[in-house]
mmCIF file of C-alpha atoms in Angstrom:
data_model
loop_
_atom_site.group_PDB
_atom_site.id
_atom_site.type_symbol
_atom_site.label_atom_id
_atom_site.label_comp_id
_atom_site.label_asym_id
_atom_site.label_seq_id
_atom_site.Cartn_x
_atom_site.Cartn_y
_atom_site.Cartn_z
ATOM 1 C CA UNK M 615 4.322 10.200 -38.687
ATOM 2 C CA UNK M 616 1.889 12.759 -37.353
ATOM 3 C CA UNK M 617 2.043 11.382 -33.841
ATOM 4 C CA UNK M 618 4.602 9.915 -31.510
ATOM 5 C CA UNK M 619 4.456 6.164 -31.103
ATOM 6 C CA UNK M 620 1.073 6.157 -29.456
ATOM 7 C CA UNK M 621 -2.052 4.215 -30.274
ATOM 8 C CA UNK M 622 -4.284 7.231 -30.758
ATOM 9 C CA UNK M 623 -6.032 8.998 -33.616
ATOM 10 C CA UNK M 624 -3.512 11.008 -35.606
ATOM 11 C CA UNK M 625 -4.007 14.735 -36.019
ATOM 12 C CA UNK M 626 -2.153 17.304 -38.086
ATOM 13 C CA UNK M 627 -1.077 20.869 -37.421
ATOM 14 C CA UNK M 628 -3.830 22.052 -39.772
ATOM 15 C CA UNK M 629 -6.498 20.215 -37.774
ATOM 16 C CA UNK M 630 -5.274 21.612 -34.468
ATOM 17 C CA UNK M 631 -5.131 25.107 -35.943
ATOM 18 C CA UNK M 632 -8.733 24.769 -37.076
ATOM 19 C CA UNK M 633 -9.901 23.400 -33.731
ATOM 20 C CA UNK M 634 -8.385 26.364 -31.861
ATOM 21 C CA UNK M 635 -9.484 28.992 -34.399
ATOM 22 C CA UNK M 636 -5.884 29.393 -35.590
ATOM 23 C CA UNK M 637 -4.588 29.333 -32.015
ATOM 24 C CA UNK M 638 -6.665 32.381 -31.175
ATOM 25 C CA UNK M 639 -5.767 34.331 -28.002
ATOM 26 C CA UNK M 640 -9.436 33.935 -27.063
ATOM 27 C CA UNK M 641 -8.796 30.198 -26.674
ATOM 28 C CA UNK M 642 -5.554 30.569 -24.725
ATOM 29 C CA UNK M 643 -6.038 29.058 -21.270
ATOM 30 C CA UNK M 644 -2.489 28.868 -19.961
ATOM 31 C CA UNK M 645 1.200 29.542 -20.585
ATOM 32 C CA UNK M 646 3.985 27.393 -19.159
ATOM 33 C CA UNK M 647 7.754 27.083 -19.299
ATOM 34 C CA UNK M 648 7.770 25.166 -22.564
ATOM 35 C CA UNK M 649 4.657 26.303 -24.384
ATOM 36 C CA UNK M 650 1.055 27.464 -24.389
ATOM 37 C CA UNK M 651 -2.223 25.637 -23.801
ATOM 38 C CA UNK M 652 -5.336 26.294 -25.866
ATOM 39 C CA UNK M 653 -8.916 25.178 -25.562
ATOM 40 C CA UNK M 654 -10.030 23.323 -28.670
ATOM 41 C CA UNK M 655 -13.085 21.583 -30.101
ATOM 42 C CA UNK M 656 -12.417 18.199 -31.721
ATOM 43 C CA UNK M 657 -14.877 18.027 -34.612
ATOM 44 C CA UNK M 658 -13.838 14.438 -35.372
ATOM 45 C CA UNK M 659 -14.728 13.339 -31.839
ATOM 46 C CA UNK M 660 -18.317 14.485 -31.231
ATOM 47 C CA UNK M 661 -17.297 18.114 -30.650
ATOM 48 C CA UNK M 662 -15.267 17.072 -27.621
ATOM 49 C CA UNK M 663 -13.593 19.909 -25.730
ATOM 50 C CA UNK M 664 -9.866 19.339 -25.219
ATOM 51 C CA UNK M 665 -6.740 21.131 -24.042
ATOM 52 C CA UNK M 666 -4.056 21.482 -26.719
ATOM 53 C CA UNK M 667 -0.535 22.103 -25.459
ATOM 54 C CA UNK M 668 1.632 23.720 -28.149
ATOM 55 C CA UNK M 669 5.365 23.387 -27.490
ATOM 56 C CA UNK M 670 7.570 26.425 -28.054
ATOM 57 C CA UNK M 671 10.438 24.636 -29.764
ATOM 58 C CA UNK M 672 12.574 27.790 -29.615
ATOM 59 C CA UNK M 673 12.701 27.317 -25.850
ATOM 60 C CA UNK M 674 15.621 25.165 -24.756
ATOM 61 C CA UNK M 675 14.361 21.878 -23.356
ATOM 62 C CA UNK M 676 10.917 22.072 -24.984
ATOM 63 C CA UNK M 677 11.544 19.200 -27.390
ATOM 64 C CA UNK M 678 12.855 16.905 -24.658
ATOM 65 C CA UNK M 679 9.917 17.982 -22.491
ATOM 66 C CA UNK M 680 7.543 16.851 -25.245
ATOM 67 C CA UNK M 681 9.207 13.438 -25.433
ATOM 68 C CA UNK M 682 9.258 13.078 -21.640
ATOM 69 C CA UNK M 683 5.557 13.876 -21.377
ATOM 70 C CA UNK M 684 4.637 11.455 -24.161
ATOM 71 C CA UNK M 685 6.650 8.669 -22.585
ATOM 72 C CA UNK M 686 5.346 9.338 -19.082
ATOM 73 C CA UNK M 687 1.678 9.491 -20.067
ATOM 74 C CA UNK M 688 1.713 6.639 -22.559
ATOM 75 C CA UNK M 689 -0.191 3.697 -21.135
ATOM 76 C CA UNK M 690 -1.085 5.489 -17.904
ATOM 77 C CA UNK M 691 -4.632 4.968 -16.677
ATOM 78 C CA UNK M 692 -5.474 6.582 -13.364
ATOM 79 C CA UNK M 693 -8.404 8.747 -12.319
ATOM 80 C CA UNK M 694 -6.105 11.389 -10.836
ATOM 81 C CA UNK M 695 -3.770 11.829 -13.795
ATOM 82 C CA UNK M 696 -4.601 13.945 -16.835
ATOM 83 C CA UNK M 697 -5.149 11.665 -19.823
ATOM 84 C CA UNK M 698 -3.409 12.218 -23.130
ATOM 85 C CA UNK M 699 -5.645 11.869 -26.183
ATOM 86 C CA UNK M 700 -2.980 12.144 -28.851
ATOM 87 C CA UNK M 701 0.340 13.812 -29.625
ATOM 88 C CA UNK M 702 1.181 15.612 -32.850
ATOM 89 C CA UNK M 703 4.737 15.782 -34.216
ATOM 90 C CA UNK M 704 4.539 17.433 -37.614
ATOM 91 C CA UNK M 705 5.285 20.717 -39.401
ATOM 92 C CA UNK M 706 3.343 23.969 -39.450
ATOM 93 C CA UNK M 707 2.180 25.985 -42.467
ATOM 94 C CA UNK M 708 5.677 27.446 -42.868
ATOM 95 C CA UNK M 709 7.416 24.098 -42.756
ATOM 96 C CA UNK M 710 8.746 24.548 -39.228
ATOM 97 C CA UNK M 711 8.769 21.679 -36.750
ATOM 98 C CA UNK M 712 5.573 21.529 -34.726
ATOM 99 C CA UNK M 713 4.830 19.490 -31.627
ATOM 100 C CA UNK M 714 1.666 19.426 -29.559
ATOM 101 C CA UNK M 715 -0.145 17.331 -26.990
ATOM 102 C CA UNK M 716 -3.909 16.915 -26.978
ATOM 103 C CA UNK M 717 -5.117 16.350 -23.421
ATOM 104 C CA UNK M 718 -8.457 15.995 -21.702
ATOM 105 C CA UNK M 719 -9.928 19.362 -20.768
ATOM 106 C CA UNK M 720 -10.392 20.229 -17.110
ATOM 107 C CA UNK M 721 -13.454 22.410 -16.680
ATOM 108 C CA UNK M 722 -12.458 24.002 -13.352
ATOM 109 C CA UNK M 723 -8.940 25.040 -14.234
ATOM 110 C CA UNK M 724 -5.961 24.687 -11.927
ATOM 111 C CA UNK M 725 -5.606 24.522 -8.160
ATOM 112 C CA UNK M 726 -3.452 27.652 -8.467
ATOM 113 C CA UNK M 727 -6.440 29.584 -9.815
ATOM 114 C CA UNK M 728 -8.551 28.509 -6.846
ATOM 115 C CA UNK M 729 -5.964 29.150 -4.138
ATOM 116 C CA UNK M 730 -4.861 32.507 -5.544
ATOM 117 C CA UNK M 731 -7.734 33.808 -7.705
ATOM 118 C CA UNK M 732 -7.485 36.949 -9.770
ATOM 119 C CA UNK M 733 -10.810 38.634 -9.164
ATOM 120 C CA UNK M 734 -12.281 40.668 -11.988
ATOM 121 C CA UNK M 735 -15.607 41.165 -13.689
ATOM 122 C CA UNK M 736 -15.159 38.174 -15.972
ATOM 123 C CA UNK M 737 -13.760 35.879 -13.282
ATOM 124 C CA UNK M 738 -15.887 35.693 -10.109
ATOM 125 C CA UNK M 739 -14.332 34.978 -6.715
ATOM 126 C CA UNK M 740 -13.466 31.326 -6.232
ATOM 127 C CA UNK M 741 -13.061 29.513 -2.958
ATOM 128 C CA UNK M 742 -12.331 25.960 -1.877
ATOM 129 C CA UNK M 743 -13.921 24.784 1.343
ATOM 130 C CA UNK M 744 -12.206 22.475 3.812
ATOM 131 C CA UNK M 745 -13.797 19.304 2.465
ATOM 132 C CA UNK M 746 -12.714 20.112 -1.089
ATOM 133 C CA UNK M 747 -9.129 20.809 -0.025
ATOM 134 C CA UNK M 748 -8.889 17.537 1.861
ATOM 135 C CA UNK M 749 -10.352 15.700 -1.129
ATOM 136 C CA UNK M 750 -7.849 17.322 -3.511
ATOM 137 C CA UNK M 751 -4.982 16.440 -1.169
ATOM 138 C CA UNK M 752 -6.100 12.796 -1.196
ATOM 139 C CA UNK M 753 -6.434 12.813 -4.994
ATOM 140 C CA UNK M 754 -2.888 14.101 -5.475
ATOM 141 C CA UNK M 755 -1.512 11.587 -2.961
ATOM 142 C CA UNK M 756 -3.278 8.798 -4.857
ATOM 143 C CA UNK M 757 -1.698 9.936 -8.135
ATOM 144 C CA UNK M 758 1.792 10.025 -6.609
ATOM 145 C CA UNK M 759 1.317 6.611 -5.014
ATOM 146 C CA UNK M 760 0.441 5.202 -8.437
ATOM 147 C CA UNK M 761 3.423 6.843 -10.152
ATOM 148 C CA UNK M 762 5.903 5.839 -7.463
ATOM 149 C CA UNK M 763 4.710 2.360 -6.498
ATOM 150 C CA UNK M 764 2.371 0.894 -9.096
ATOM 151 C CA UNK M 765 4.191 1.358 -12.396
ATOM 152 C CA UNK M 766 6.623 -1.160 -13.952
ATOM 153 C CA UNK M 767 9.228 1.607 -13.687
ATOM 154 C CA UNK M 768 8.567 4.319 -11.071
ATOM 155 C CA UNK M 769 7.992 7.826 -12.414
ATOM 156 C CA UNK M 770 9.086 10.971 -10.566
ATOM 157 C CA UNK M 771 7.024 14.000 -11.579
ATOM 158 C CA UNK M 772 9.677 16.586 -10.597
ATOM 159 C CA UNK M 773 7.392 19.639 -10.883
ATOM 160 C CA UNK M 774 4.456 19.196 -8.523
ATOM 161 C CA UNK M 775 2.790 22.541 -7.768
ATOM 162 C CA UNK M 776 -0.727 24.068 -7.739
ATOM 163 C CA UNK M 777 -0.652 25.158 -11.390
ATOM 164 C CA UNK M 778 -0.005 21.534 -12.380
ATOM 165 C CA UNK M 779 -3.008 20.230 -10.445
ATOM 166 C CA UNK M 780 -6.127 20.480 -12.619
ATOM 167 C CA UNK M 781 -9.739 20.144 -11.480
ATOM 168 C CA UNK M 782 -12.553 18.568 -13.478
ATOM 169 C CA UNK M 783 -16.247 19.460 -13.340
ATOM 170 C CA UNK M 784 -16.659 17.360 -10.168
ATOM 171 C CA UNK M 785 -13.624 19.044 -8.532
ATOM 172 C CA UNK M 786 -11.640 15.814 -8.756
ATOM 173 C CA UNK M 787 -7.919 16.621 -8.941
ATOM 174 C CA UNK M 788 -5.701 15.457 -11.810
ATOM 175 C CA UNK M 789 -1.909 15.791 -11.814
ATOM 176 C CA UNK M 790 -0.686 17.236 -15.123
ATOM 177 C CA UNK M 791 2.442 18.475 -16.950
ATOM 178 C CA UNK M 792 4.964 15.653 -17.093
ATOM 179 C CA UNK M 793 7.475 17.657 -19.109
ATOM 180 C CA UNK M 794 10.150 17.261 -16.420
ATOM 181 C CA UNK M 795 9.209 13.713 -15.388
ATOM 182 C CA UNK M 796 11.971 11.154 -14.886
ATOM 183 C CA UNK M 797 11.910 7.365 -14.919
ATOM 184 C CA UNK M 798 13.818 5.627 -12.139
ATOM 185 C CA UNK M 799 16.150 2.915 -13.375
ATOM 186 C CA UNK M 800 15.181 -0.709 -12.999
ATOM 187 C CA UNK M 801 17.452 -1.798 -10.176
ATOM 188 C CA UNK M 802 17.222 -3.169 -6.693
ATOM 189 C CA UNK M 803 17.662 0.319 -5.298
ATOM 190 C CA UNK M 804 14.301 2.113 -5.671
ATOM 191 C CA UNK M 805 16.016 5.476 -5.409
ATOM 192 C CA UNK M 806 18.629 4.949 -8.121
ATOM 193 C CA UNK M 807 17.973 7.013 -11.201
ATOM 194 C CA UNK M 808 18.506 6.660 -14.918
ATOM 195 C CA UNK M 809 18.367 10.387 -15.680
ATOM 196 C CA UNK M 810 20.957 13.116 -15.329
ATOM 197 C CA UNK M 811 20.639 15.646 -12.543
ATOM 198 C CA UNK M 812 21.485 18.362 -15.033
ATOM 199 C CA UNK M 813 17.955 18.086 -16.423
ATOM 200 C CA UNK M 814 16.316 18.798 -13.071
ATOM 201 C CA UNK M 815 14.728 22.233 -13.096
ATOM 202 C CA UNK M 816 11.449 22.216 -11.231
ATOM 203 C CA UNK M 817 9.998 25.354 -9.664
ATOM 204 C CA UNK M 818 11.564 27.475 -6.942
ATOM 205 C CA UNK M 819 9.832 26.881 -3.632
ATOM 206 C CA UNK M 820 8.488 23.462 -4.584
ATOM 207 C CA UNK M 821 11.581 21.566 -5.696
ATOM 208 C CA UNK M 822 13.482 19.772 -2.929
ATOM 209 C CA UNK M 823 16.475 21.914 -1.817
ATOM 210 C CA UNK M 824 18.654 18.806 -1.829
ATOM 211 C CA UNK M 825 18.473 18.629 -5.620
ATOM 212 C CA UNK M 826 20.442 21.851 -5.712
ATOM 213 C CA UNK M 827 23.130 20.199 -3.599
ATOM 214 C CA UNK M 828 23.571 17.290 -5.998
ATOM 215 C CA UNK M 829 21.216 14.740 -4.456
ATOM 216 C CA UNK M 830 19.931 12.055 -6.809
ATOM 217 C CA UNK M 831 16.473 12.271 -8.302
ATOM 218 C CA UNK M 832 14.081 10.194 -6.218
ATOM 219 C CA UNK M 833 10.463 9.816 -5.252
ATOM 220 C CA UNK M 834 11.356 11.716 -2.079
ATOM 221 C CA UNK M 835 11.644 14.862 -4.179
ATOM 222 C CA UNK M 836 7.973 14.551 -5.134
ATOM 223 C CA UNK M 837 7.089 13.894 -1.500
ATOM 224 C CA UNK M 838 8.792 17.149 -0.527
ATOM 225 C CA UNK M 839 6.850 19.039 -3.201
ATOM 226 C CA UNK M 840 3.640 17.414 -1.995
ATOM 227 C CA UNK M 841 4.365 18.595 1.540
ATOM 228 C CA UNK M 842 4.818 22.174 0.364
ATOM 229 C CA UNK M 843 1.630 21.848 -1.680
ATOM 230 C CA UNK M 844 -0.317 20.762 1.416
ATOM 231 C CA UNK M 845 0.994 23.641 3.498
ATOM 232 C CA UNK M 846 0.072 26.102 0.764
ATOM 233 C CA UNK M 847 -3.414 24.613 0.427
ATOM 234 C CA UNK M 848 -4.185 25.105 4.107
ATOM 235 C CA UNK M 849 -2.403 28.396 4.789
ATOM 236 C CA UNK M 850 -3.130 30.089 1.468
ATOM 237 C CA UNK M 851 0.506 31.208 1.253
ATOM 238 C CA UNK M 852 2.865 30.403 -1.599
ATOM 239 C CA UNK M 853 6.358 29.201 -0.620
ATOM 240 C CA UNK M 854 7.639 32.309 -2.422
ATOM 241 C CA UNK M 855 5.421 34.719 -0.469
ATOM 242 C CA UNK M 856 7.134 38.016 0.360
ATOM 243 C CA UNK M 857 6.978 37.306 4.105
ATOM 244 C CA UNK M 858 9.470 34.459 3.697
ATOM 245 C CA UNK M 859 13.251 34.870 3.704
ATOM 246 C CA UNK M 860 16.415 32.907 4.454
ATOM 247 C CA UNK M 861 15.441 32.440 8.098
ATOM 248 C CA UNK M 862 11.728 31.792 7.580
ATOM 249 C CA UNK M 863 10.182 29.559 4.940
ATOM 250 C CA UNK M 864 6.704 28.060 4.607
ATOM 251 C CA UNK M 865 7.682 24.911 6.508
ATOM 252 C CA UNK M 866 9.058 26.881 9.492
ATOM 253 C CA UNK M 867 6.090 29.250 9.365
ATOM 254 C CA UNK M 868 3.685 26.358 9.943
ATOM 255 C CA UNK M 869 5.994 24.497 12.316
ATOM 256 C CA UNK M 870 6.204 27.524 14.611
ATOM 257 C CA UNK M 871 2.422 27.757 14.882
ATOM 258 C CA UNK M 872 1.706 24.038 15.177
ATOM 259 C CA UNK M 873 -0.354 22.896 16.953
ATOM 260 C CA UNK M 874 -1.630 25.482 19.429
ATOM 261 C CA UNK M 875 -1.704 28.448 17.036
ATOM 262 C CA UNK M 876 -2.524 26.602 13.836
ATOM 263 C CA UNK M 877 -5.904 28.308 13.559
ATOM 264 C CA UNK M 878 -4.142 31.675 13.413
ATOM 265 C CA UNK M 879 -2.299 30.864 10.190
ATOM 266 C CA UNK M 880 -4.843 28.921 8.159
ATOM 267 C CA UNK M 881 -6.213 30.428 4.958
ATOM 268 C CA UNK M 882 -8.992 32.869 5.981
ATOM 269 C CA UNK M 883 -10.980 31.636 2.985
ATOM 270 C CA UNK M 884 -11.333 28.297 4.773
ATOM 271 C CA UNK M 885 -13.574 29.891 7.346
ATOM 272 C CA UNK M 886 -17.010 30.589 5.989
ATOM 273 C CA UNK M 887 -18.967 33.359 7.668
ATOM 274 C CA UNK M 888 -21.372 30.979 9.350
ATOM 275 C CA UNK M 889 -18.425 29.004 10.772
ATOM 276 C CA UNK M 890 -16.456 31.944 12.138
ATOM 277 C CA UNK M 891 -17.788 31.838 15.700
ATOM 278 C CA UNK M 892 -17.261 28.076 15.940
ATOM 279 C CA UNK M 893 -13.714 28.293 14.580
ATOM 280 C CA UNK M 894 -12.889 31.241 16.824
ATOM 281 C CA UNK M 895 -14.089 29.242 19.831
ATOM 282 C CA UNK M 896 -11.874 26.331 18.769
ATOM 283 C CA UNK M 897 -8.953 28.727 18.342
ATOM 284 C CA UNK M 898 -9.314 29.991 21.902
ATOM 285 C CA UNK M 899 -9.748 26.531 23.399
ATOM 286 C CA UNK M 900 -6.793 25.147 21.461
ATOM 287 C CA UNK M 901 -4.542 27.755 23.045
ATOM 288 C CA UNK M 902 -5.999 27.064 26.481
ATOM 289 C CA UNK M 903 -5.575 23.295 26.249
ATOM 290 C CA UNK M 904 -2.183 23.221 24.523
ATOM 291 C CA UNK M 905 -3.175 21.827 21.200
ATOM 292 C CA UNK M 906 -6.290 19.843 22.011
ATOM 293 C CA UNK M 907 -7.944 21.033 18.809
ATOM 294 C CA UNK M 908 -11.177 19.103 19.282
ATOM 295 C CA UNK M 909 -12.919 19.028 15.898
ATOM 296 C CA UNK M 910 -10.031 20.500 13.872
ATOM 297 C CA UNK M 911 -8.224 17.282 12.940
ATOM 298 C CA UNK M 912 -9.257 17.912 9.325
ATOM 299 C CA UNK M 913 -6.873 20.873 9.451
ATOM 300 C CA UNK M 914 -4.161 19.655 11.811
ATOM 301 C CA UNK M 915 -3.651 16.291 10.114
ATOM 302 C CA UNK M 916 -2.995 17.643 6.605
ATOM 303 C CA UNK M 917 -0.712 20.378 7.934
ATOM 304 C CA UNK M 918 1.174 17.863 10.068
ATOM 305 C CA UNK M 919 1.591 15.603 7.036
ATOM 306 C CA UNK M 920 2.732 18.625 5.042
ATOM 307 C CA UNK M 921 5.393 19.444 7.633
ATOM 308 C CA UNK M 922 6.640 15.862 7.758
ATOM 309 C CA UNK M 923 6.819 15.614 3.974
ATOM 310 C CA UNK M 924 8.601 18.949 3.524
ATOM 311 C CA UNK M 925 11.373 18.317 6.015
ATOM 312 C CA UNK M 926 14.852 18.488 4.496
ATOM 313 C CA UNK M 927 15.796 15.142 3.002
#
């Protein structure tokens, strides 16, 4: 069969090669742990633009990642999750195994690209304002709530981070990349797990530290990652930033400043030029009145939630 057991239009390796101009570097839009993502044009579907994820089957874990992503996304319908169009499991022109996922294309790229843009002539400076960041935070929370509490069997994403949050043309956030996702077992204990801990990889800085100590996979791991994501969104600092070390991590960095000095550590890009004087006034008054941040609850609430979520389990 050309596709995994999914009720979608079947596509072959030859069709995907054609739709990406033979997987041209010009159409390459991303590279991940298990493969590369290309922009493609589906001629059989009204010239629809899609994202085609090609698995590198030479990479250990890529094949199981493909199966995990197919299983996790099959039957999922939620506005904040990337939709799978079809999945190809076939052979290439040389007779080698070939696996790919065809996903909906997100016009505005990843949250990573917006938080930490690489500025050059071809890529203009990007910036997310406060309202957009709050909206994205809500979108991601909605996706996690659906995965954890509104599926027949809860799904743990296991790799939540900015590069796996994609933004459509309306800047609505969609959680993507379910290659490390795990299904929780159907038991009375919502935190019991049917998958082996050996398979947990995740990304340094975002994965719950407790996983490294042998803790079971649980929805709490995603909550931790979400907390780190929030703190990064509002400070502009990655959890792996060079200023952090064994005695200072992103959580402690924010905790130390909260609440009276919170305005000193927020992402400077959050403050537009016309808002600088207002924000500076709030910063001074917040210090004077020991955390009475007046109109800054849109900043203090998300950062407080981020701290609570990213506490050690």
